[in-house]
Amino acid sequence: MGKVPFFAPTLEERLETAVNIEDFNNRILDDYDRKGSAELEADVQTARSIIPAASGSYRDFSYIATEIPLYDPSNCVGCMECVIECPDTAILGKVVEPDALQSELDQVDDSRDQRMLRSRFADTQKYFSTFEKKGEEGGLFGIFIDPTKCKGCAECVDACGDHQALSMVTKTDETLKQFQETFDFYNQLPDTPKRFISDRLLTDMMLSPDSLLYVGGAGSCAGCGEATALRMMTAATGFVHGPENFGMVASTGCNTVYTSTYPYNPYTIPWANSLFENGATFGMGVRSRWNQMGWEGKKLWVVGGDGAFLDIGFQSLSRMIMSGMDINVLVLDTQVYSNTGGQASTASFMSQRSDMAWHGKELKGKRENRKELANICMMHPNVYVAQTTCAHFNHFYRCVMEANEYDGPAVIIAYSTCQPEHGVADNAAMKQAKLAVDSRAFPLIVYDPRKGDTMKERLDLKGNPSVQSDWYTIRKTGETIDFIDFARSEYRFHKHFLGEIESPKITAGYGEPSPELLASKEERLANWRLLQELAGIKSGETAKVAPVKQSAAGSEAAAKQKAALMAARKARKASTSGDEGGAEANKQKAALLAKLKAQKAQK
Amino acid sequence: MKVSEAPQRRSIHYIEYRQTENGEWISEKFHADCELVMEHKIADGEIAQIEAGERPDWTILGLPEIRCNGEVIKEYLEH
Ligand SMILES: Cc1ncc(C[n+]2csc(CCOP(=O)(O)OP(=O)(O)O)c2C)c(N)n1
Ligand code: SF4
Ligand code: SF4
Ligand code: SF4
């Protein structure tokens, strides 16, 4: 009998025999691409389902989208926001020194290709002029698209926003080839020299290869908000602590499906899948073993959805926090069970429509309040807690870095846009996450026990707009943003806006909000006021936290709304054709019936 | 509607270069349905290329349509 791999005596031997990477790359990946999984022989290697790191880099998604981003270098300021927000690691930035660029360009034969490649670089103020002013040689900055990873979601275009340096362009076989050649050129260039990566500018992190620990090739939906959160968490951890000091455990959910669909793995770091319910417990096992091996300094992250941590794995998370172990948790909060088709979770918003909380005659979406995991976690002793979004990238990065530094359990809840279940466009992840914060649907929170002994000292609501007020008022325009504005922008709430108009297709999102949605707005306000009170922004009296139930708040608002609707209907009837119109319609109907009767008789 | 309009796709239709009455050149990117127009900052050497009827270097990748003072000088995918 040959070696039994998992019982090999040393770690090195175990690793060596666990998976044969050469065979995997040459045979398994190749066969999957050419023949599909059905043709693969069942052998030890495939049966064990171990997927080598970064095999996702071999995956080609170029057939998915009809469009690809086009970069306009002269408009680019080098902010890196497009690179941060792309869920698929399909858009990357690099700074090169002019001589290094020239020597690579000199090796390109065709002069037109040379010009095209040279034109990809901009002399931005950030990486060029500022350095030249200091008497240092400036760097040239460029943005490059990996056409095999890009799913055409256009999130990067929205992230670029007012800089207007990205647009989508229709792609063809010919232009796809150009994009690939351009990306190959990017890969040939040396890594961004360290002097251009500022420690103070968190947005620069993704210029470093130590941050690119999620290589793409994952099967997430185009524009998925979860994938961006995973990329950003791995980037901030790898950048500070080094890719070799980091591992992950993942609770079953969308995240495990798209990152471990055999044979594609987007991670370059060790990763293991637990069950849906026990990511935190699994993490405790890993942490214990690591500590036994003297790996106390290694960073361990447990990730999973809101279903995994607020519902089925809730007690397991609480147990983990109470253990005081140094484990970080990232909750990808899509407010539904995204992976299994969008069932309600306790994180779903009140009145949100989902499987198990339908919107119909009796039930108008979810009746219960949203469970606030952050609030519950804060009441455990000695735990770092944060609520954040990828759209607030500085906040997000800071939370991840603080969680890593915190010597004990940390829980970060990240708002994650889920296109199919929220009913929003592929390029809407950042926009919706921002709106969720602006509308108090999902406030930004940092709770750090290191900050002091009182709740007020520990809880920080910085980053939320108009932090003193109930709702956010845009200073320039005077507009107020509330939960109704957020709900109006997502299809999962659209039935609450039908109002008086009949065709749901035409009216989605336009009518007056339903009483149930108004109750949900009150519930969000109550949550916000509670946070304001805890953070010492308002006293309990001014915060006035009233318990909200959909049915109770709904019935009062419903009565008001019903009266208003009846009055509007009456007024409309009176002002248009009114009774005359009804009589005319009846006449027409009678004539039509008579005609049909006559036709039938003739037959 | 305030903040909740559906996000636009921002797909390029064509890029226009135009010389104003005072001789100054401006350039804009027109997106599908032409409702969205973005400014393109003209870089060194671009106008010389436009005047020679050539495709500006930065558009060799993707090959979008180029117009100059209202006339198409390079069709989409034309080199
Ligand atoms: C005990 C158990 N019940 C049900 C399932 C099926 N299942 C897999 S993932 C999932 C939902 C995951 O939801 P969530 O944790 O919110 O993650 P998301 O998919 O939204 O990212 C369910 C119900 C399971 N794997 N195990
Ligand atoms: S279109 Fe989407 S997938 Fe492609 S680079 Fe932009 S953000 Fe990434
Ligand atoms: S977001 Fe726009 S301006 Fe910023 S780096 Fe990307 S392309 Fe340049
Ligand atoms: S269903 Fe939602 S969470 Fe799952 S991959 Fe798609 S967008 Fe992401």
XYZ file of C-alpha atoms and ligand atoms in Angstrom:
732
model
C 0.000 0.000 0.000
C 1.249 3.509 -0.800
C 1.224 6.412 1.598
C -2.070 7.287 3.267
C -1.821 11.057 2.831
C -3.706 12.386 5.845
C -1.746 10.188 8.213
C 1.642 11.248 6.938
C 3.850 12.043 9.936
C 4.864 15.613 9.205
C 2.873 18.612 8.109
C 5.102 19.044 5.053
C 4.468 15.482 3.974
C 0.789 15.801 4.563
C 0.663 18.926 2.432
C 2.755 17.323 -0.252
C 0.531 14.301 -0.539
C -2.836 15.944 0.060
C -3.093 17.195 -3.471
C -0.948 16.886 -6.543
C -1.063 20.385 -7.968
C 0.569 19.559 -11.264
C -1.904 16.766 -11.923
C -4.740 19.032 -10.809
C -3.749 21.837 -13.156
C -2.958 19.635 -16.125
C -5.601 16.969 -15.901
C -8.528 18.062 -13.762
C -8.790 21.717 -14.765
C -8.211 20.831 -18.368
C -10.772 18.039 -18.390
C -13.345 20.227 -16.695
C -12.919 22.854 -19.374
C -12.912 20.455 -22.292
C -15.184 17.603 -21.303
C -17.111 18.600 -18.203
C -17.061 16.857 -14.851
C -18.928 13.728 -16.016
C -15.889 12.509 -17.938
C -13.465 12.649 -15.018
C -12.340 9.375 -13.523
C -13.084 8.910 -9.833
C -9.674 8.757 -8.201
C -8.276 9.755 -4.830
C -7.455 13.239 -6.007
C -10.912 14.132 -7.298
C -12.776 12.195 -4.597
C -11.138 14.212 -1.848
C -12.362 17.485 -3.404
C -9.378 19.480 -2.237
C -9.010 22.493 -4.475
C -5.542 24.016 -4.747
C -5.208 27.707 -3.988
C -6.118 30.240 -6.690
C -7.289 27.686 -9.251
C -10.029 30.259 -9.990
C -7.430 32.226 -11.927
C -7.812 29.634 -14.712
C -11.526 30.244 -15.074
C -12.686 32.127 -18.139
C -15.866 34.186 -17.835
C -15.306 36.211 -20.988
C -18.379 34.644 -22.619
C -20.760 35.997 -19.963
C -21.153 39.695 -20.683
C -21.592 41.699 -23.850
C -19.770 44.721 -22.460
C -16.467 45.476 -20.773
C -15.143 48.643 -19.091
C -13.167 51.089 -21.197
C -10.610 53.163 -19.314
C -10.071 56.818 -20.133
C -6.637 57.512 -18.586
C -6.630 61.280 -18.885
C -9.692 61.490 -16.625
C -8.238 59.132 -14.010
C -7.033 60.422 -10.643
C -5.712 57.085 -9.356
C -8.231 56.811 -6.517
C -8.385 52.981 -6.831
C -12.103 52.883 -6.012
C -12.910 50.847 -9.120
C -10.337 48.251 -8.067
C -11.722 48.081 -4.531
C -15.364 47.684 -5.519
C -15.085 45.091 -8.305
C -16.447 41.820 -6.886
C -14.408 39.699 -9.307
C -10.856 41.066 -9.183
C -11.293 41.905 -12.846
C -9.947 45.455 -12.736
C -6.504 46.154 -11.342
C -4.256 49.140 -10.954
C -0.507 49.506 -11.139
C 2.081 52.241 -10.750
C 5.222 51.916 -12.863
C 8.374 53.918 -13.087
C 8.730 55.469 -16.564
C 11.965 53.603 -17.382
C 10.510 50.253 -16.398
C 7.507 50.925 -18.596
C 9.667 51.987 -21.506
C 11.814 48.882 -21.330
C 8.696 46.670 -21.468
C 7.253 48.744 -24.308
C 10.496 48.377 -26.263
C 9.819 44.669 -26.453
C 6.483 45.173 -28.210
C 6.963 44.845 -32.001
C 3.950 46.623 -33.416
C 4.159 50.414 -33.045
C 0.391 50.783 -32.925
C 0.207 48.255 -30.064
C 2.994 50.158 -28.394
C 1.034 53.407 -28.595
C -2.089 51.702 -27.346
C -0.258 50.232 -24.361
C 1.508 53.494 -23.554
C -1.811 55.308 -23.640
C -3.080 53.121 -20.767
C -0.990 55.155 -18.327
C -1.767 58.507 -16.806
C 0.492 60.940 -15.022
C -1.835 61.552 -12.119
C -1.204 64.131 -9.465
C -1.315 61.397 -6.811
C 1.461 59.204 -8.160
C 3.319 61.538 -10.513
C 3.262 65.262 -9.717
C 3.307 64.841 -5.929
C 6.412 62.659 -6.145
C 8.120 64.935 -8.671
C 7.501 67.891 -6.366
C 9.242 66.011 -3.569
C 12.202 65.542 -5.886
C 11.461 61.865 -6.452
C 10.726 60.270 -9.769
C 6.974 60.153 -10.368
C 5.135 56.982 -11.312
C 2.684 56.333 -14.130
C -0.646 54.892 -13.108
C -2.794 52.572 -15.184
C -6.005 50.587 -14.838
C -6.295 47.205 -16.557
C -9.186 44.826 -17.129
C -8.856 41.061 -16.987
C -11.380 40.025 -19.634
C -11.530 36.454 -18.328
C -12.728 37.617 -14.923
C -14.970 40.534 -15.861
C -18.694 39.777 -15.679
C -19.695 43.146 -17.124
C -21.588 44.321 -14.037
C -20.409 47.955 -14.484
C -19.976 48.413 -10.736
C -16.524 49.863 -11.406
C -18.090 52.518 -13.643
C -20.351 53.579 -10.816
C -17.474 53.465 -8.342
C -15.502 55.813 -10.616
C -18.544 58.088 -10.739
C -17.750 61.760 -11.203
C -14.175 61.095 -12.241
C -15.756 59.790 -15.432
C -12.759 57.669 -16.326
C -14.680 54.457 -16.968
C -17.526 53.590 -19.328
C -18.770 50.297 -20.628
C -18.146 49.402 -24.255
C -19.586 46.582 -26.350
C -17.020 43.834 -26.843
C -16.327 41.599 -29.827
C -13.919 38.714 -30.405
C -11.436 41.179 -31.832
C -11.572 43.675 -28.975
C -11.588 40.860 -26.433
C -8.225 39.799 -27.848
C -6.944 43.361 -27.452
C -8.115 43.453 -23.843
C -6.352 40.153 -23.168
C -3.088 41.372 -24.724
C -3.296 44.546 -22.671
C -3.855 42.541 -19.508
C -0.923 40.255 -20.361
C 1.205 43.374 -20.644
C 0.023 44.494 -17.204
C 1.112 41.120 -15.802
C 4.573 41.446 -17.327
C 5.214 44.787 -15.652
C 6.972 44.772 -12.282
C 4.832 45.046 -9.123
C 4.042 48.562 -7.935
C 7.161 49.796 -6.084
C 6.515 50.036 -2.330
C 7.280 53.771 -2.246
C 4.024 54.435 -4.136
C 1.845 52.514 -1.656
C 1.019 54.818 1.189
C 0.355 53.235 4.584
C -1.942 56.087 5.447
C -4.124 55.771 2.357
C -6.120 52.607 2.859
C -7.409 52.835 -0.697
C -3.886 52.116 -1.972
C -3.843 48.679 -0.358
C -4.908 46.839 -3.474
C -1.799 48.031 -5.314
C 0.130 45.478 -3.268
C 0.222 41.812 -4.300
C -0.122 40.963 -0.575
C -3.673 42.274 -0.777
C -4.803 40.378 -3.818
C -5.681 37.183 -2.009
C -8.959 36.684 -3.848
C -8.060 36.150 -7.476
C -11.549 35.952 -8.988
C -13.011 33.107 -10.990
C -15.752 32.645 -8.383
C -19.253 31.886 -9.552
C -21.014 34.754 -7.767
C -23.676 36.753 -9.607
C -22.486 39.788 -11.572
C -22.018 42.656 -9.144
C -22.498 40.558 -5.956
C -21.980 42.664 -2.827
C -20.783 39.705 -0.775
C -17.829 39.005 -3.046
C -16.550 42.578 -2.693
C -16.742 42.269 1.099
C -14.694 39.059 0.987
C -12.116 40.667 -1.294
C -11.795 43.705 0.942
C -11.548 41.697 4.155
C -8.832 39.457 2.708
C -7.005 42.501 1.290
C -6.885 44.391 4.586
C -5.802 41.298 6.509
C -3.137 40.177 4.027
C -1.750 43.684 3.597
C -1.094 44.175 7.306
C -0.354 40.668 8.549
C 0.965 38.942 5.417
C -0.849 36.334 3.347
C 0.966 33.530 5.160
C -0.542 34.507 8.521
C -4.154 34.114 7.655
C -6.815 31.427 7.224
C -10.572 31.251 6.797
C -13.523 29.098 7.785
C -16.767 29.568 5.853
C -20.310 28.663 6.853
C -22.340 27.208 4.029
C -24.211 29.819 2.033
C -23.732 31.659 -1.223
C -20.146 32.432 -0.242
C -19.138 28.776 -0.043
C -20.924 27.842 -3.232
C -19.335 30.454 -5.436
C -15.884 30.124 -3.897
C -15.613 26.361 -3.920
C -17.470 25.090 -6.919
C -15.053 22.379 -7.953
C -12.450 22.853 -9.406
C -12.312 26.632 -8.923
C -10.972 28.330 -5.810
C -10.554 32.134 -5.815
C -8.548 32.215 -2.562
C -4.797 32.072 -2.196
C -5.123 31.414 1.540
C -6.137 28.266 3.477
C -9.914 27.949 3.573
C -12.355 25.344 4.839
C -16.110 24.950 4.618
C -18.123 24.187 7.744
C -21.816 23.378 7.843
C -24.442 26.113 7.545
C -24.878 26.200 11.319
C -21.456 25.802 12.839
C -18.889 28.133 11.278
C -18.138 29.710 14.659
C -17.725 26.336 16.388
C -15.527 25.070 13.580
C -13.486 28.265 14.002
C -13.013 27.528 17.703
C -11.585 24.129 16.789
C -9.182 25.624 14.273
C -8.111 28.365 16.688
C -7.441 25.832 19.462
C -5.301 23.682 17.202
C -3.430 26.667 15.809
C -2.690 27.871 19.329
C -1.403 24.407 20.253
C 0.946 24.650 17.292
C 2.210 28.030 18.442
C 0.294 29.920 15.747
C -1.375 32.394 18.124
C -0.471 35.305 15.865
C -2.208 33.955 12.784
C -5.447 35.670 11.872
C -8.535 33.506 11.639
C -11.704 34.729 9.964
C -15.026 32.924 10.011
C -17.421 34.105 7.311
C -21.043 33.375 6.520
C -24.414 34.893 5.790
C -27.071 36.360 8.043
C -28.872 33.009 7.990
C -25.726 31.358 9.275
C -25.069 33.805 12.103
C -28.416 35.308 13.078
C -30.496 32.169 12.696
C -29.194 28.629 12.662
C -25.684 29.436 13.925
C -26.711 32.151 16.402
C -25.996 30.209 19.562
C -22.766 28.907 18.088
C -21.663 32.513 17.503
C -22.651 33.510 21.026
C -20.671 30.542 22.367
C -17.660 31.579 20.336
C -17.790 35.164 21.609
C -18.065 33.975 25.211
C -14.965 31.814 24.752
C -12.927 34.997 24.378
C -10.945 33.326 21.590
C -9.136 35.475 19.074
C -11.446 34.829 16.133
C -12.899 37.360 13.710
C -16.312 36.900 12.170
C -17.538 38.523 8.974
C -21.303 38.368 8.514
C -22.333 38.901 4.891
C -25.711 40.439 5.574
C -27.968 40.127 2.520
C -31.067 40.069 4.762
C -32.165 36.763 3.198
C -31.005 33.213 2.587
C -29.618 34.150 -0.809
C -28.184 30.791 -1.652
C -31.417 28.859 -1.414
C -33.599 31.334 -3.265
C -34.223 34.135 -0.799
C -36.017 32.882 2.294
C -36.605 35.389 5.101
C -34.010 35.519 7.845
C -34.241 37.330 11.159
C -32.087 40.007 9.514
C -34.737 40.727 6.861
C -36.315 44.138 7.211
C -39.844 44.414 8.487
C -42.232 44.449 5.477
C -39.529 43.084 3.118
C -40.920 40.501 0.719
C -39.100 37.178 0.546
C -39.800 33.473 0.419
C -41.531 32.533 3.712
C -42.648 36.158 4.102
C -44.677 36.787 0.996
C -46.654 39.823 0.160
C -50.265 38.979 -0.514
C -53.760 39.599 0.767
C -53.106 38.645 4.368
C -49.375 38.959 4.833
C -47.582 42.063 3.609
C -44.001 40.893 3.768
C -42.145 40.157 6.991
C -44.063 41.030 10.175
C -41.292 40.825 12.718
C -38.693 43.493 13.447
C -35.199 43.088 12.068
C -32.926 41.365 14.545
C -29.934 43.573 15.305
C -26.987 41.236 15.646
C -24.586 44.102 16.349
C -26.642 45.206 19.371
C -26.809 41.669 20.709
C -23.086 41.079 20.246
C -22.248 44.324 22.080
C -23.952 42.949 25.158
C -21.462 40.089 25.310
C -18.367 40.936 27.311
C -15.104 41.922 25.615
C -15.973 41.779 21.965
C -15.225 44.163 19.121
C -18.331 44.780 16.988
C -18.831 46.731 13.785
C -21.445 47.276 11.163
C -20.126 48.540 7.859
C -20.434 48.421 4.082
C -18.035 48.144 1.152
C -19.308 51.457 -0.178
C -17.773 53.068 2.927
C -14.413 51.564 2.066
C -12.310 53.511 4.578
C -14.719 52.548 7.351
C -14.738 48.937 6.181
C -10.959 48.659 6.003
C -10.551 50.333 9.382
C -13.016 47.887 10.986
C -11.164 44.890 9.538
C -7.814 46.227 10.713
C -9.150 46.968 14.192
C -10.786 43.537 14.412
C -7.451 41.958 13.506
C -5.642 43.986 16.164
C -8.241 43.220 18.818
C -7.031 40.442 21.081
C -10.289 38.548 21.380
C -13.458 37.907 19.407
C -14.607 40.427 16.807
C -17.788 40.490 14.752
C -18.175 42.621 11.631
C -21.526 42.765 9.915
C -21.249 43.914 6.308
C -24.245 45.087 4.339
C -24.130 43.006 1.180
C -26.207 43.876 -1.845
C -27.714 40.775 -3.431
C -28.913 41.632 -6.916
C -31.502 38.890 -7.486
C -32.992 38.951 -3.992
C -33.021 42.721 -3.499
C -34.171 43.341 -7.030
C -31.527 45.865 -8.016
C -29.265 46.347 -11.028
C -25.880 44.639 -11.447
C -24.069 47.946 -10.932
C -26.025 48.915 -7.823
C -24.077 47.273 -4.974
C -22.289 50.386 -3.813
C -25.184 52.730 -4.443
C -27.642 50.601 -2.468
C -25.232 50.064 0.397
C -24.722 53.791 0.633
C -28.446 54.394 0.565
C -28.965 51.738 3.250
C -26.721 53.785 5.533
C -28.120 57.171 4.512
C -31.681 55.985 5.155
C -30.924 54.445 8.602
C -31.804 51.011 7.218
C -28.299 49.891 8.145
C -26.353 52.377 10.313
C -22.576 52.297 10.497
C -21.420 51.161 13.935
C -18.089 50.640 15.653
C -18.125 49.272 19.177
C -14.630 48.981 20.593
C -14.242 47.955 24.264
C -10.697 49.375 24.210
C -12.074 52.896 23.912
C -13.274 53.256 27.514
C -15.474 51.948 30.278
C -18.760 53.458 29.253
C -21.058 52.598 26.393
C -20.802 56.168 25.194
C -17.032 55.928 24.877
C -17.105 52.578 23.168
C -19.840 53.121 20.641
C -19.021 55.261 17.617
C -21.585 56.213 14.980
C -19.160 58.293 12.916
C -19.749 57.981 9.189
C -23.534 58.136 9.433
C -24.833 61.362 7.907
C -26.699 63.924 10.087
C -25.768 61.875 13.123
C -27.693 64.153 15.523
C -30.963 63.937 13.620
C -33.593 61.323 12.998
C -33.087 61.379 9.243
C -30.367 62.561 6.923
C -30.929 65.913 5.267
C -28.797 66.711 2.232
C -27.528 70.180 2.983
C -27.310 71.373 -0.615
C -30.813 70.417 -1.658
C -32.660 70.234 1.645
C -33.950 66.757 0.736
C -34.464 64.295 3.539
C -33.610 60.656 3.013
C -35.543 58.088 4.978
C -36.265 54.377 4.914
C -39.040 54.857 2.361
C -36.518 56.236 -0.154
C -34.380 53.172 0.329
C -37.350 50.804 -0.020
C -38.534 52.621 -3.124
C -35.277 51.846 -4.881
C -35.464 48.056 -4.450
C -37.865 45.562 -5.998
C -38.152 43.546 -2.780
C -40.369 46.337 -1.413
C -42.163 47.244 -4.625
C -45.558 45.864 -3.624
C -45.713 48.406 -0.838
C -45.930 51.183 -3.391
C -48.723 49.953 -5.604
C -51.234 52.377 -4.192
C -54.178 52.981 -6.418
C -52.651 52.174 -9.781
C -53.427 48.788 -11.220
C -50.599 47.352 -13.297
C -47.788 46.225 -11.009
C -45.321 46.449 -13.883
C -45.904 50.118 -14.407
C -46.319 51.214 -10.863
C -43.526 49.384 -9.059
C -41.950 51.836 -6.689
C -44.106 54.827 -7.537
C -47.303 54.902 -5.450
C -47.643 56.028 -1.850
C -45.951 53.743 0.690
C -48.154 51.144 2.354
C -48.983 51.277 6.070
C -46.785 48.238 6.633
C -43.826 49.980 5.075
C -44.487 53.070 7.164
C -44.393 50.814 10.213
C -41.059 49.483 9.013
C -39.800 53.041 8.746
C -40.786 53.622 12.381
C -39.005 50.434 13.352
C -35.807 51.614 11.631
C -36.106 54.960 13.371
C -36.518 53.254 16.736
C -33.331 51.275 16.073
C -31.461 54.429 15.095
C -32.654 56.304 18.164
C -31.557 53.443 20.370
C -28.080 53.686 18.836
C -28.071 57.455 19.299
C -28.945 56.995 22.935
C -26.312 54.317 23.517
C -23.667 56.449 21.826
C -24.607 59.382 24.065
C -25.788 61.500 21.166
C -29.278 61.874 22.574
C -30.721 61.172 25.967
C -33.249 58.404 26.428
C -35.968 60.980 26.709
C -35.242 62.716 23.427
C -34.500 59.427 21.731
C -38.012 58.164 22.641
C -37.696 54.564 21.686
C -41.166 53.190 21.160
C -41.731 49.496 20.555
C -42.965 48.992 17.016
C -45.048 46.147 15.705
C -46.051 45.911 12.118
C -49.649 45.172 13.015
C -50.044 47.909 15.639
C -48.208 50.710 13.898
C -49.674 49.471 10.671
C -53.269 49.680 11.774
C -53.077 53.307 12.817
C -51.230 54.314 9.678
C -53.525 52.057 7.666
C -56.623 53.857 8.864
C -55.086 57.208 7.913
C -53.919 55.941 4.538
C -57.266 54.302 3.773
C -59.138 57.517 4.531
C -56.761 59.452 2.276
C -57.151 56.945 -0.540
C -60.933 56.969 -0.292
C -60.963 60.757 -0.402
C -58.648 60.756 -3.427
C -60.814 58.179 -5.212
C -63.946 60.187 -4.534
C -62.348 63.381 -5.751
C -61.130 61.702 -8.923
C -64.499 60.241 -9.688
C -66.132 63.589 -9.239
C -63.620 65.483 -11.353
C -63.487 63.060 -14.323
C -66.367 61.401 -16.096
C -67.921 60.282 -12.812
C -71.359 58.691 -13.097
C -71.734 59.664 -16.705
C -68.623 57.692 -17.522
C -70.007 54.649 -15.734
C -73.267 54.836 -17.699
C -71.373 55.145 -20.959
C -69.247 52.092 -20.101
C -72.353 50.085 -19.287
C -73.923 51.008 -22.617
C -70.786 49.881 -24.477
C -70.675 46.628 -22.573
C -74.341 45.866 -23.362
C -73.789 46.586 -27.063
C -70.765 44.285 -27.140
C -72.664 41.473 -25.444
C -75.557 41.828 -27.875
C -73.134 41.653 -30.785
C -71.484 38.494 -29.435
C -74.904 36.902 -28.848
C -75.958 37.639 -32.414
C -72.719 36.152 -33.790
C -73.247 32.987 -31.751
C -76.842 32.661 -32.959
C -75.720 33.011 -36.586
C -73.215 30.175 -36.154
C -38.155 60.420 -7.196
C -34.974 61.628 -5.543
C -32.197 59.221 -4.804
C -33.845 56.162 -6.195
C -33.601 56.401 -9.980
C -32.410 53.173 -11.566
C -28.653 53.402 -12.145
C -27.663 53.966 -15.726
C -25.541 51.433 -17.555
C -23.133 54.016 -18.958
C -22.264 52.239 -22.201
C -20.326 54.260 -24.745
C -22.077 55.115 -27.980
C -19.474 57.450 -29.431
C -16.767 59.935 -28.497
C -17.023 63.379 -29.932
C -14.292 65.998 -30.469
C -15.499 69.507 -31.158
C -13.774 72.784 -31.870
C -15.562 75.750 -30.328
C -15.863 79.182 -31.919
C -12.830 80.471 -30.057
C -10.758 77.635 -31.476
C -10.631 75.598 -28.300
C -11.119 71.814 -28.506
C -13.446 69.921 -26.219
C -14.283 66.258 -26.102
C -17.212 64.308 -24.679
C -18.222 60.678 -24.337
C -21.818 60.029 -25.321
C -23.391 56.991 -23.790
C -26.125 54.746 -25.131
C -29.381 56.681 -25.523
C -27.234 59.852 -25.293
C -28.764 60.833 -21.992
C -25.467 60.594 -20.255
C -22.551 62.671 -21.426
C -19.152 62.558 -19.771
C -16.310 64.941 -20.304
C -13.113 63.499 -21.759
C -9.984 65.431 -20.808
C -7.927 65.844 -23.941
C -4.339 64.666 -23.546
C -1.230 65.848 -25.436
C -1.139 64.860 -29.066
C -4.779 63.839 -29.337
C -5.932 66.787 -31.406
C -3.146 66.293 -33.928
C -4.410 62.743 -34.393
C -8.015 63.873 -34.748
C -7.031 66.509 -37.303
C -5.172 63.847 -39.269
C -8.334 61.696 -39.215
C -6.676 59.138 -36.984
C -8.038 57.273 -33.995
C -6.678 58.776 -30.736
C -4.318 56.300 -29.047
C -6.468 55.792 -25.977
C -9.338 54.506 -28.137
C -7.302 51.855 -29.959
C -8.416 49.546 -27.166
C -12.151 48.860 -27.462
C -12.359 50.758 -30.787
C -15.351 52.992 -30.009
C -16.866 55.279 -32.661
C -15.141 58.662 -32.998
C -16.789 61.808 -34.295
C -15.220 65.133 -35.066
C -17.372 68.249 -35.306
C -20.451 66.106 -35.939
C -18.911 63.778 -38.533
C -17.987 60.160 -37.952
C -14.239 59.815 -38.561
C -13.881 56.265 -37.215
C -16.739 53.810 -37.017
C -17.023 51.419 -34.084
C -14.370 48.688 -34.613
C -12.693 50.598 -37.466
C -8.944 50.798 -36.927
C -28.848 22.410 8.402
C -28.979 22.975 7.042
N -30.180 23.464 6.657
C -30.337 23.988 5.429
C -29.276 24.040 4.568
C -29.456 24.598 3.188
N -28.851 25.897 3.076
C -27.629 26.066 2.569
S -27.160 27.653 2.527
C -28.624 28.151 3.167
C -28.947 29.614 3.375
C -27.787 30.481 3.578
O -28.200 31.765 3.920
P -27.238 32.838 4.554
O -26.519 32.266 5.699
O -28.006 34.071 4.809
O -26.138 33.070 3.434
P -26.320 33.683 1.970
O -26.574 32.527 1.073
O -27.416 34.670 2.010
O -25.019 34.335 1.697
C -29.452 27.063 3.430
C -30.811 27.157 3.977
C -28.045 23.510 5.008
N -26.951 23.550 4.237
N -27.919 22.993 6.232
S -17.610 45.430 -15.018
Fe -17.866 44.447 -12.985
S -16.631 42.597 -13.126
Fe -15.996 43.908 -14.823
S -14.273 45.044 -14.023
Fe -16.065 46.302 -13.665
S -16.727 45.789 -11.592
Fe -15.344 44.182 -12.257
S -12.188 54.831 -10.009
Fe -11.862 55.998 -11.873
S -10.490 57.638 -11.269
Fe -10.395 56.102 -9.660
S -8.677 54.774 -10.257
Fe -10.506 53.857 -11.105
S -10.612 54.675 -13.190
Fe -9.197 55.993 -12.059
S -27.505 35.302 -4.897
Fe -26.889 37.250 -3.985
S -25.322 36.786 -2.442
Fe -25.590 34.995 -3.769
S -23.990 35.224 -5.360
Fe -25.862 36.142 -6.155
S -25.733 38.302 -5.601
Fe -24.237 37.215 -4.338
